[in-house]
PDB file of C-alpha atoms and ligand atoms in Angstrom:
ATOM      1  CA  MET A   1      56.997  98.323 115.264  1.00 71.00           C
ATOM      2  CA  VAL A   2      59.219  97.277 112.355  1.00 80.00           C
ATOM      3  CA  LYS A   3      62.642  95.871 113.190  1.00 89.00           C
ATOM      4  CA  PRO A   4      64.936  98.783 114.149  1.00 97.00           C
ATOM      5  CA  ASN A   5      67.720  99.540 111.690  1.00 98.00           C
ATOM      6  CA  LEU A   6      71.074  98.938 113.380  1.00 98.00           C
ATOM      7  CA  LYS A   7      73.277  99.374 110.296  1.00 98.00           C
ATOM      8  CA  VAL A   8      76.180 101.822 110.612  1.00 98.00           C
ATOM      9  CA  LYS A   9      78.858 103.023 108.197  1.00 98.00           C
ATOM     10  CA  ILE A  10      82.557 103.281 108.995  1.00 97.00           C
ATOM     11  CA  GLY A  11      84.077 105.006 105.993  1.00 93.00           C
ATOM     12  CA  GLY A  12      83.057 102.881 103.023  1.00 94.00           C
ATOM     13  CA  LEU A  13      82.320  99.873 105.219  1.00 98.00           C
ATOM     14  CA  GLU A  14      78.779  99.059 106.273  1.00 98.00           C
ATOM     15  CA  LEU A  15      78.364  97.069 109.492  1.00 98.00           C
ATOM     16  CA  LYS A  16      75.121  95.162 110.106  1.00 98.00           C
ATOM     17  CA  ASN A  17      75.100  96.582 113.628  1.00 98.00           C
ATOM     18  CA  PRO A  18      77.390  98.791 115.733  1.00 98.00           C
ATOM     19  CA  VAL A  19      78.619  96.051 118.092  1.00 98.00           C
ATOM     20  CA  THR A  20      82.124  94.771 117.402  1.00 98.00           C
ATOM     21  CA  VAL A  21      84.663  92.893 119.501  1.00 98.00           C
ATOM     22  CA  ALA A  22      87.901  94.576 120.531  1.00 98.00           C
ATOM     23  CA  SER A  23      91.316  93.540 119.303  1.00 98.00           C
ATOM     24  CA  GLY A  24      93.155  91.194 121.640  1.00 97.00           C
ATOM     25  CA  THR A  25      90.032  89.971 123.404  1.00 98.00           C
ATOM     26  CA  PHE A  26      88.632  87.640 120.739  1.00 97.00           C
ATOM     27  CA  GLY A  27      91.641  86.108 118.970  1.00 94.00           C
ATOM     28  CA  SER A  28      90.709  85.926 115.320  1.00 94.00           C
ATOM     29  CA  GLY A  29      87.194  84.704 116.104  1.00 94.00           C
ATOM     30  CA  GLU A  30      87.865  80.993 115.529  1.00 95.00           C
ATOM     31  CA  GLU A  31      88.550  80.448 119.242  1.00 93.00           C
ATOM     32  CA  TYR A  32      84.997  81.654 119.968  1.00 96.00           C
ATOM     33  CA  LYS A  33      83.110  79.907 117.161  1.00 95.00           C
ATOM     34  CA  LYS A  34      81.595  77.194 119.405  1.00 95.00           C
ATOM     35  CA  LEU A  35      80.505  79.740 122.009  1.00 95.00           C
ATOM     36  CA  VAL A  36      79.100  82.589 119.947  1.00 96.00           C
ATOM     37  CA  ASP A  37      77.188  83.031 116.694  1.00 97.00           C
ATOM     38  CA  LEU A  38      79.925  85.091 115.047  1.00 98.00           C
ATOM     39  CA  ASN A  39      77.635  85.987 112.133  1.00 98.00           C
ATOM     40  CA  LYS A  40      75.580  88.179 114.456  1.00 98.00           C
ATOM     41  CA  LEU A  41      78.474  90.510 115.298  1.00 98.00           C
ATOM     42  CA  GLY A  42      78.893  93.891 113.623  1.00 98.00           C
ATOM     43  CA  ALA A  43      82.572  93.060 113.089  1.00 98.00           C
ATOM     44  CA  ILE A  44      85.455  91.045 114.438  1.00 98.00           C
ATOM     45  CA  VAL A  45      88.569  93.078 115.169  1.00 98.00           C
ATOM     46  CA  THR A  46      91.482  90.655 115.225  1.00 98.00           C
ATOM     47  CA  LYS A  47      94.442  90.574 117.640  1.00 98.00           C
ATOM     48  CA  SER A  48      97.087  93.045 116.468  1.00 98.00           C
ATOM     49  CA  VAL A  49      99.438  91.539 113.931  1.00 98.00           C
ATOM     50  CA  THR A  50     103.020  92.677 113.400  1.00 98.00           C
ATOM     51  CA  LEU A  51     105.373  92.270 110.442  1.00 98.00           C
ATOM     52  CA  LYS A  52     107.440  89.527 112.106  1.00 98.00           C
ATOM     53  CA  PRO A  53     106.325  86.996 114.744  1.00 98.00           C
ATOM     54  CA  ARG A  54     106.542  88.170 118.378  1.00 98.00           C
ATOM     55  CA  GLU A  55     106.767  86.003 121.499  1.00 98.00           C
ATOM     56  CA  GLY A  56     105.236  88.638 123.731  1.00 97.00           C
ATOM     57  CA  ASN A  57     106.105  89.609 127.284  1.00 98.00           C
ATOM     58  CA  PRO A  58     107.241  87.328 130.132  1.00 97.00           C
ATOM     59  CA  PRO A  59     104.447  85.969 132.375  1.00 98.00           C
ATOM     60  CA  PRO A  60     102.432  86.739 134.404  1.00 98.00           C
ATOM     61  CA  ARG A  61     100.666  88.735 131.710  1.00 98.00           C
ATOM     62  CA  VAL A  62      97.242  89.289 133.211  1.00 98.00           C
ATOM     63  CA  VAL A  63      96.052  90.301 136.659  1.00 98.00           C
ATOM     64  CA  GLU A  64      92.550  91.015 137.889  1.00 97.00           C
ATOM     65  CA  THR A  65      92.070  94.393 139.590  1.00 98.00           C
ATOM     66  CA  PRO A  66      89.051  95.991 141.271  1.00 97.00           C
ATOM     67  CA  SER A  67      86.448  96.331 138.483  1.00 97.00           C
ATOM     68  CA  GLY A  68      88.975  95.609 135.786  1.00 98.00           C
ATOM     69  CA  MET A  69      92.102  93.834 134.642  1.00 98.00           C
ATOM     70  CA  LEU A  70      95.654  94.622 133.682  1.00 98.00           C
ATOM     71  CA  ASN A  71      97.165  92.908 130.664  1.00 98.00           C
ATOM     72  CA  SER A  72     100.677  92.947 129.398  1.00 98.00           C
ATOM     73  CA  ILE A  73     100.634  90.503 126.514  1.00 98.00           C
ATOM     74  CA  GLY A  74     103.258  92.330 124.502  1.00 97.00           C
ATOM     75  CA  LEU A  75     101.682  91.864 121.068  1.00 97.00           C
ATOM     76  CA  GLN A  76     102.293  88.127 120.880  1.00 98.00           C
ATOM     77  CA  ASN A  77     101.422  86.969 117.370  1.00 98.00           C
ATOM     78  CA  ASP A  78     102.756  84.859 114.517  1.00 98.00           C
ATOM     79  CA  GLY A  79     103.425  87.730 112.106  1.00 98.00           C
ATOM     80  CA  ILE A  80     101.517  88.922 109.055  1.00 98.00           C
ATOM     81  CA  ASP A  81     102.470  86.095 106.655  1.00 98.00           C
ATOM     82  CA  ALA A  82     101.271  83.387 109.058  1.00 98.00           C
ATOM     83  CA  PHE A  83      98.160  85.469 109.802  1.00 98.00           C
ATOM     84  CA  ILE A  84      97.247  85.596 106.131  1.00 98.00           C
ATOM     85  CA  LYS A  85      97.900  81.883 105.676  1.00 97.00           C
ATOM     86  CA  ASP A  86      96.328  80.565 108.895  1.00 97.00           C
ATOM     87  CA  LYS A  87      93.597  83.013 109.921  1.00 97.00           C
ATOM     88  CA  ILE A  88      92.167  84.527 106.750  1.00 97.00           C
ATOM     89  CA  PRO A  89      90.604  81.267 105.415  1.00 97.00           C
ATOM     90  CA  PHE A  90      88.429  81.004 108.551  1.00 97.00           C
ATOM     91  CA  LEU A  91      87.642  84.727 108.627  1.00 97.00           C
ATOM     92  CA  ASN A  92      86.533  84.535 104.991  1.00 97.00           C
ATOM     93  CA  LYS A  93      83.807  82.093 105.985  1.00 96.00           C
ATOM     94  CA  VAL A  94      82.308  84.293 108.711  1.00 97.00           C
ATOM     95  CA  LYS A  95      79.422  86.464 107.555  1.00 97.00           C
ATOM     96  CA  THR A  96      80.500  89.580 109.369  1.00 98.00           C
ATOM     97  CA  ALA A  97      82.979  92.358 108.724  1.00 98.00           C
ATOM     98  CA  VAL A  98      86.630  91.617 109.426  1.00 98.00           C
ATOM     99  CA  ILE A  99      88.816  94.425 110.730  1.00 98.00           C
ATOM    100  CA  VAL A 100      92.483  93.521 111.004  1.00 98.00           C
ATOM    101  CA  SER A 101      94.442  95.302 113.724  1.00 98.00           C
ATOM    102  CA  ILE A 102      98.052  96.072 112.845  1.00 98.00           C
ATOM    103  CA  ALA A 103     100.924  97.211 115.091  1.00 98.00           C
ATOM    104  CA  ALA A 104     104.575  98.120 114.538  1.00 97.00           C
ATOM    105  CA  HIS A 105     107.564  99.997 115.908  1.00 95.00           C
ATOM    106  CA  ARG A 106     108.469 101.639 112.628  1.00 96.00           C
ATOM    107  CA  ILE A 107     106.316 103.563 110.203  1.00 97.00           C
ATOM    108  CA  GLU A 108     107.634 101.518 107.284  1.00 97.00           C
ATOM    109  CA  ASP A 109     106.538  98.314 109.033  1.00 97.00           C
ATOM    110  CA  TYR A 110     102.964  99.598 109.406  1.00 98.00           C
ATOM    111  CA  ALA A 111     103.028 100.324 105.683  1.00 98.00           C
ATOM    112  CA  ALA A 112     104.507  96.922 104.838  1.00 98.00           C
ATOM    113  CA  ILE A 113     101.764  95.076 106.749  1.00 98.00           C
ATOM    114  CA  ALA A 114      99.026  97.250 105.252  1.00 98.00           C
ATOM    115  CA  ARG A 115     100.380  96.678 101.743  1.00 98.00           C
ATOM    116  CA  LYS A 116     100.128  92.904 102.242  1.00 98.00           C
ATOM    117  CA  LEU A 117      96.574  93.207 103.600  1.00 98.00           C
ATOM    118  CA  ASP A 118      95.440  95.504 100.835  1.00 96.00           C
ATOM    119  CA  LYS A 119      95.439  92.583  98.406  1.00 91.00           C
ATOM    120  CA  ILE A 120      93.497  90.254 100.673  1.00 97.00           C
ATOM    121  CA  LYS A 121      89.845  89.718  99.893  1.00 92.00           C
ATOM    122  CA  GLY A 122      87.800  89.456 103.070  1.00 92.00           C
ATOM    123  CA  VAL A 123      89.795  92.062 104.982  1.00 98.00           C
ATOM    124  CA  ASP A 124      87.166  94.770 105.234  1.00 98.00           C
ATOM    125  CA  ALA A 125      89.148  97.398 107.134  1.00 98.00           C
ATOM    126  CA  ILE A 126      92.399  97.962 108.984  1.00 98.00           C
ATOM    127  CA  GLU A 127      92.643  99.187 112.560  1.00 98.00           C
ATOM    128  CA  ILE A 128      95.996 100.920 113.039  1.00 98.00           C
ATOM    129  CA  ASN A 129      97.043 100.219 116.620  1.00 98.00           C
ATOM    130  CA  ILE A 130      99.334 103.091 117.582  1.00 97.00           C
ATOM    131  CA  SER A 131      98.513 102.751 121.261  1.00 96.00           C
ATOM    132  CA  CYS A 132      99.799  99.479 122.771  1.00 94.00           C
ATOM    133  CA  PRO A 133     101.209 100.378 126.201  1.00 92.00           C
ATOM    134  CA  ASN A 134     102.930  97.015 126.685  1.00 92.00           C
ATOM    135  CA  VAL A 135     105.888  97.108 124.317  1.00 93.00           C
ATOM    136  CA  LYS A 136     108.783  99.511 124.179  1.00 86.00           C
ATOM    137  CA  GLY A 137     107.815 102.306 121.833  1.00 84.00           C
ATOM    138  CA  GLY A 138     104.315 100.864 121.333  1.00 83.00           C
ATOM    139  CA  LEU A 139     102.688 104.081 122.421  1.00 85.00           C
ATOM    140  CA  GLU A 140     105.082 106.532 120.848  1.00 86.00           C
ATOM    141  CA  PHE A 141     103.066 107.133 117.691  1.00 95.00           C
ATOM    142  CA  ALA A 142      99.913 107.841 119.705  1.00 95.00           C
ATOM    143  CA  ARG A 143     101.489 110.521 121.874  1.00 95.00           C
ATOM    144  CA  GLU A 144     101.825 113.415 119.435  1.00 96.00           C
ATOM    145  CA  PRO A 145      99.565 114.534 116.581  1.00 97.00           C
ATOM    146  CA  ASP A 146     102.459 114.611 114.095  1.00 97.00           C
ATOM    147  CA  SER A 147     103.641 111.071 114.739  1.00 97.00           C
ATOM    148  CA  ALA A 148     100.091 109.703 114.686  1.00 97.00           C
ATOM    149  CA  ALA A 149      99.484 111.460 111.381  1.00 98.00           C
ATOM    150  CA  ALA A 150     102.739 110.132 109.915  1.00 97.00           C
ATOM    151  CA  VAL A 151     101.646 106.530 110.534  1.00 98.00           C
ATOM    152  CA  VAL A 152      98.184 107.112 109.072  1.00 98.00           C
ATOM    153  CA  ARG A 153      99.622 108.830 105.985  1.00 98.00           C
ATOM    154  CA  ALA A 154     102.050 105.951 105.370  1.00 98.00           C
ATOM    155  CA  VAL A 155      99.280 103.363 105.628  1.00 98.00           C
ATOM    156  CA  ARG A 156      96.871 105.483 103.563  1.00 98.00           C
ATOM    157  CA  ALA A 157      99.482 105.676 100.803  1.00 98.00           C
ATOM    158  CA  VAL A 158      99.508 101.900 100.344  1.00 98.00           C
ATOM    159  CA  SER A 159      95.959 100.869 101.217  1.00 98.00           C
ATOM    160  CA  LYS A 160      92.501 101.492  99.826  1.00 97.00           C
ATOM    161  CA  LYS A 161      90.829  99.733 102.761  1.00 98.00           C
ATOM    162  CA  PRO A 162      88.911 101.807 105.311  1.00 98.00           C
ATOM    163  CA  LEU A 163      91.344 102.833 108.059  1.00 98.00           C
ATOM    164  CA  ILE A 164      90.531 103.118 111.747  1.00 98.00           C
ATOM    165  CA  THR A 165      93.183 104.602 114.036  1.00 98.00           C
ATOM    166  CA  LYS A 166      93.183 103.236 117.599  1.00 98.00           C
ATOM    167  CA  LEU A 167      94.053 105.938 120.090  1.00 98.00           C
ATOM    168  CA  SER A 168      95.628 105.924 123.520  1.00 98.00           C
ATOM    169  CA  PRO A 169      94.107 107.545 126.599  1.00 98.00           C
ATOM    170  CA  ASN A 170      97.651 108.014 127.974  1.00 97.00           C
ATOM    171  CA  VAL A 171      98.039 111.413 126.312  1.00 97.00           C
ATOM    172  CA  LYS A 172      97.514 115.060 127.200  1.00 96.00           C
ATOM    173  CA  ASP A 173      94.633 115.644 124.773  1.00 98.00           C
ATOM    174  CA  ILE A 174      93.207 112.703 122.837  1.00 98.00           C
ATOM    175  CA  THR A 175      91.096 114.997 120.650  1.00 98.00           C
ATOM    176  CA  GLU A 176      94.233 116.520 119.080  1.00 98.00           C
ATOM    177  CA  ILE A 177      95.486 113.070 118.115  1.00 98.00           C
ATOM    178  CA  ALA A 178      92.067 112.172 116.686  1.00 98.00           C
ATOM    179  CA  MET A 179      91.976 115.327 114.576  1.00 98.00           C
ATOM    180  CA  ALA A 180      95.504 114.632 113.282  1.00 98.00           C
ATOM    181  CA  ALA A 181      94.506 111.092 112.305  1.00 98.00           C
ATOM    182  CA  GLU A 182      91.423 112.439 110.494  1.00 98.00           C
ATOM    183  CA  GLU A 183      93.468 115.032 108.648  1.00 98.00           C
ATOM    184  CA  ALA A 184      95.971 112.340 107.586  1.00 98.00           C
ATOM    185  CA  GLY A 185      93.262 110.208 105.985  1.00 98.00           C
ATOM    186  CA  SER A 186      91.884 107.947 108.691  1.00 98.00           C
ATOM    187  CA  ASP A 187      88.246 106.974 108.028  1.00 98.00           C
ATOM    188  CA  ALA A 188      87.471 106.564 111.728  1.00 98.00           C
ATOM    189  CA  VAL A 189      89.101 106.589 115.139  1.00 98.00           C
ATOM    190  CA  SER A 190      88.650 103.988 117.861  1.00 98.00           C
ATOM    191  CA  LEU A 191      89.157 104.860 121.514  1.00 98.00           C
ATOM    192  CA  VAL A 192      90.263 104.149 124.104  1.00 98.00           C
ATOM    193  CA  ASN A 193      93.019 101.576 124.350  1.00 98.00           C
ATOM    194  CA  THR A 194      94.083 100.690 127.893  1.00 98.00           C
ATOM    195  CA  PHE A 195      95.443 102.978 130.612  1.00 98.00           C
ATOM    196  CA  THR A 196      98.969 102.195 131.823  1.00 97.00           C
ATOM    197  CA  GLY A 197      98.891 100.778 135.337  1.00 98.00           C
ATOM    198  CA  MET A 198     100.564  98.328 137.698  1.00 98.00           C
ATOM    199  CA  ALA A 199      99.889  95.965 140.580  1.00 98.00           C
ATOM    200  CA  ILE A 200     102.279  94.917 143.364  1.00 98.00           C
ATOM    201  CA  ASP A 201     102.548  91.675 145.337  1.00 98.00           C
ATOM    202  CA  ILE A 202     103.153  93.114 148.795  1.00 98.00           C
ATOM    203  CA  GLY A 203     104.415  89.761 150.159  1.00 98.00           C
ATOM    204  CA  ALA A 204     107.135  89.457 147.526  1.00 98.00           C
ATOM    205  CA  LYS A 205     107.456  93.243 147.219  1.00 98.00           C
ATOM    206  CA  ARG A 206     107.524  92.718 143.474  1.00 98.00           C
ATOM    207  CA  PRO A 207     105.367  93.812 140.545  1.00 98.00           C
ATOM    208  CA  ILE A 208     102.808  91.124 139.684  1.00 98.00           C
ATOM    209  CA  LEU A 209     103.166  91.519 135.912  1.00 98.00           C
ATOM    210  CA  GLY A 210     106.310  90.160 134.274  1.00 98.00           C
ATOM    211  CA  ASN A 211     106.568  93.415 132.343  1.00 97.00           C
ATOM    212  CA  ILE A 212     106.059  95.448 135.584  1.00 97.00           C
ATOM    213  CA  VAL A 213     103.390  97.644 133.973  1.00 97.00           C
ATOM    214  CA  GLY A 214     100.374  96.785 131.850  1.00 97.00           C
ATOM    215  CA  GLY A 215      97.177  98.203 130.394  1.00 98.00           C
ATOM    216  CA  LEU A 216      94.076  98.653 132.561  1.00 98.00           C
ATOM    217  CA  SER A 217      90.692  97.836 131.019  1.00 98.00           C
ATOM    218  CA  GLY A 218      87.202  96.969 132.220  1.00 98.00           C
ATOM    219  CA  PRO A 219      84.440  98.851 134.073  1.00 98.00           C
ATOM    220  CA  ALA A 220      87.028 100.772 136.128  1.00 98.00           C
ATOM    221  CA  ILE A 221      87.915 102.873 133.067  1.00 98.00           C
ATOM    222  CA  LYS A 222      84.429 103.349 131.615  1.00 98.00           C
ATOM    223  CA  PRO A 223      83.626 106.859 132.857  1.00 98.00           C
ATOM    224  CA  ILE A 224      86.966 108.207 131.600  1.00 98.00           C
ATOM    225  CA  ALA A 225      86.672 106.427 128.258  1.00 98.00           C
ATOM    226  CA  LEU A 226      83.144 107.759 127.856  1.00 99.00           C
ATOM    227  CA  ARG A 227      84.273 111.324 128.534  1.00 98.00           C
ATOM    228  CA  MET A 228      87.054 110.957 125.942  1.00 98.00           C
ATOM    229  CA  VAL A 229      84.649 109.582 123.330  1.00 99.00           C
ATOM    230  CA  TRP A 230      82.233 112.452 123.968  1.00 98.00           C
ATOM    231  CA  GLU A 231      85.001 115.065 123.659  1.00 98.00           C
ATOM    232  CA  THR A 232      86.441 113.454 120.530  1.00 98.00           C
ATOM    233  CA  ALA A 233      83.110 113.029 118.750  1.00 98.00           C
ATOM    234  CA  LYS A 234      82.564 116.783 119.028  1.00 98.00           C
ATOM    235  CA  LYS A 235      85.894 117.499 117.343  1.00 98.00           C
ATOM    236  CA  VAL A 236      86.013 115.110 114.359  1.00 98.00           C
ATOM    237  CA  LYS A 237      83.694 114.502 111.414  1.00 98.00           C
ATOM    238  CA  ILE A 238      84.736 110.876 110.921  1.00 98.00           C
ATOM    239  CA  PRO A 239      83.010 108.114 112.927  1.00 98.00           C
ATOM    240  CA  VAL A 240      84.215 107.427 116.457  1.00 98.00           C
ATOM    241  CA  ILE A 241      84.264 103.827 117.645  1.00 99.00           C
ATOM    242  CA  GLY A 242      83.948 103.811 121.423  1.00 99.00           C
ATOM    243  CA  MET A 243      85.319 101.288 123.882  1.00 98.00           C
ATOM    244  CA  GLY A 244      86.439 101.043 127.484  1.00 98.00           C
ATOM    245  CA  GLY A 245      84.676  98.854 130.029  1.00 98.00           C
ATOM    246  CA  ILE A 246      81.514  98.105 128.029  1.00 98.00           C
ATOM    247  CA  MET A 247      79.905  95.158 129.822  1.00 98.00           C
ATOM    248  CA  ASP A 248      76.254  95.355 128.762  1.00 98.00           C
ATOM    249  CA  HIS A 249      73.866  97.118 126.389  1.00 98.00           C
ATOM    250  CA  GLU A 250      73.358 100.030 128.769  1.00 98.00           C
ATOM    251  CA  ASP A 251      77.095 100.755 128.726  1.00 99.00           C
ATOM    252  CA  ALA A 252      77.080 100.470 124.926  1.00 99.00           C
ATOM    253  CA  LEU A 253      74.154 102.886 124.664  1.00 98.00           C
ATOM    254  CA  GLU A 254      75.987 105.417 126.835  1.00 99.00           C
ATOM    255  CA  PHE A 255      78.875 105.415 124.354  1.00 99.00           C
ATOM    256  CA  ILE A 256      76.511 105.728 121.384  1.00 98.00           C
ATOM    257  CA  ILE A 257      74.561 108.582 122.965  1.00 98.00           C
ATOM    258  CA  ALA A 258      77.910 110.263 123.764  1.00 98.00           C
ATOM    259  CA  GLY A 259      78.758 110.185 120.043  1.00 98.00           C
ATOM    260  CA  ALA A 260      80.091 106.740 119.107  1.00 98.00           C
ATOM    261  CA  SER A 261      78.916 105.373 115.754  1.00 98.00           C
ATOM    262  CA  ALA A 262      79.974 101.884 116.797  1.00 98.00           C
ATOM    263  CA  ILE A 263      81.416 100.242 119.897  1.00 99.00           C
ATOM    264  CA  GLN A 264      83.928  97.545 120.789  1.00 99.00           C
ATOM    265  CA  VAL A 265      83.381  94.998 123.544  1.00 98.00           C
ATOM    266  CA  GLY A 266      86.681  93.948 125.115  1.00 98.00           C
ATOM    267  CA  THR A 267      87.196  92.795 128.695  1.00 98.00           C
ATOM    268  CA  ALA A 268      83.570  91.575 128.899  1.00 98.00           C
ATOM    269  CA  ASN A 269      84.455  88.808 126.395  1.00 98.00           C
ATOM    270  CA  PHE A 270      86.667  87.182 129.045  1.00 97.00           C
ATOM    271  CA  VAL A 271      83.808  87.099 131.542  1.00 96.00           C
ATOM    272  CA  ASN A 272      81.026  86.211 129.114  1.00 97.00           C
ATOM    273  CA  PRO A 273      81.933  85.212 125.547  1.00 97.00           C
ATOM    274  CA  GLY A 274      78.316  85.942 124.569  1.00 97.00           C
ATOM    275  CA  ALA A 275      78.442  89.535 125.849  1.00 98.00           C
ATOM    276  CA  ALA A 276      78.617  91.222 122.435  1.00 98.00           C
ATOM    277  CA  VAL A 277      75.671  89.243 121.021  1.00 98.00           C
ATOM    278  CA  GLU A 278      73.629  89.970 124.171  1.00 98.00           C
ATOM    279  CA  ILE A 279      74.462  93.666 123.765  1.00 98.00           C
ATOM    280  CA  ILE A 280      73.053  93.646 120.211  1.00 98.00           C
ATOM    281  CA  GLY A 281      69.773  92.214 121.545  1.00 98.00           C
ATOM    282  CA  GLY A 282      69.701  94.767 124.365  1.00 98.00           C
ATOM    283  CA  ILE A 283      70.208  97.700 122.001  1.00 98.00           C
ATOM    284  CA  GLU A 284      67.426  96.423 119.758  1.00 98.00           C
ATOM    285  CA  ARG A 285      65.032  96.073 122.757  1.00 98.00           C
ATOM    286  CA  TYR A 286      65.865  99.587 123.926  1.00 98.00           C
ATOM    287  CA  MET A 287      65.211 100.973 120.445  1.00 98.00           C
ATOM    288  CA  ARG A 288      61.814  99.274 120.295  1.00 97.00           C
ATOM    289  CA  GLN A 289      60.881 100.592 123.761  1.00 97.00           C
ATOM    290  CA  GLU A 290      61.999 104.107 122.862  1.00 97.00           C
ATOM    291  CA  LYS A 291      60.451 103.860 119.361  1.00 96.00           C
ATOM    292  CA  ILE A 292      63.763 104.617 117.695  1.00 97.00           C
ATOM    293  CA  LYS A 293      63.770 103.367 114.108  1.00 97.00           C
ATOM    294  CA  ASN A 294      67.404 103.948 113.196  1.00 98.00           C
ATOM    295  CA  ILE A 295      70.505 103.676 115.392  1.00 98.00           C
ATOM    296  CA  LYS A 296      71.813 106.855 113.744  1.00 97.00           C
ATOM    297  CA  GLU A 297      69.127 108.815 115.627  1.00 97.00           C
ATOM    298  CA  LEU A 298      70.897 107.815 118.840  1.00 98.00           C
ATOM    299  CA  THR A 299      74.497 108.578 117.892  1.00 98.00           C
ATOM    300  CA  GLY A 300      75.550 111.765 119.667  1.00 98.00           C
ATOM    301  CA  CYS A 301      72.010 112.603 120.777  1.00 98.00           C
ATOM    302  CA  LEU A 302      73.227 113.589 124.245  1.00 98.00           C
ATOM    303  CA  LYS A 303      71.320 116.560 125.665  1.00 98.00           C
ATOM    304  CA  THR A 304      73.582 118.888 127.621  1.00 95.00           C
TER     305      THR A 304
HETATM  306  C1  LIG B   1      99.165  93.598 124.055  1.00 72.90           C
HETATM  307  O1  LIG B   1      99.349  92.728 123.198  1.00 72.90           O
HETATM  308  O2  LIG B   1     100.025  93.822 124.924  1.00 72.90           O
HETATM  309  C2  LIG B   1      97.909  94.405 124.075  1.00 72.90           C
HETATM  310  C3  LIG B   1      97.721  95.192 122.841  1.00 72.90           C
HETATM  311  C4  LIG B   1      97.319  96.600 123.075  1.00 72.90           C
HETATM  312  O3  LIG B   1      97.102  97.034 124.210  1.00 72.90           O
HETATM  313  O4  LIG B   1      97.211  97.357 122.095  1.00 72.90           O
END
């Protein structure tokens, strides 16, 4: 059988395969360059960048939980100007798509960051993170269709890059937020970000995380994330990028069959930096076994 075609399109952006790495779990790729052949990835999604530098939340910031982890990093980053100066030169050398995740507290700040990125060659798309549960107000834009749409419209007005809106599962109906983002001009939606959660040290009778609460990710959330991706893919015409506890190629295939055009590997990167590359190989093997020529035949092929 000829090599299966794994190429997918996200708006105007073509990815060589549907396997990307989730924001906040892979730095800007450089940290992983000795461990992983970055050129094999469908895309690198960078850690969310804000307009000004942020120190992040007080430690501890990460705690392992049954089948998952809580993080409460608090969007630590050096700000957009340092990102452009320090990270873009490396990212320009990697032969894979670069999706820059952006976060803000104010709509005008999202627009200001996007305006700066619009001029940068080598930034292939922007992921608009409206769903960080770890900073005050970080989730506000993801909660209601109108506020989500307002952010997307503001970014759309200043950027020609493909836009992906990253949605929160901590909402009443994620499909309404996805439809609002589509209507406002988003080229794709990515879901889900983490679920708000907490862990308590019963000896100290204190929260373990410095920020008290954090975002739960990993296999523990996979069935819920999968259900949300399936529901959302039925409601929007734009591509859905699925994530939430994907550890291996079988998990990835579940998301694709549920309706995801592409997937993001997140928590698995902390356990096995090679996870995403192994997932690409696993998808290709599955396609050969099942005699599937094009990954698009699999997207949303769920029989119900
Ligand atoms: C963080 O920096 O706290 C995580 C980012 C996110 O959950 O969107």
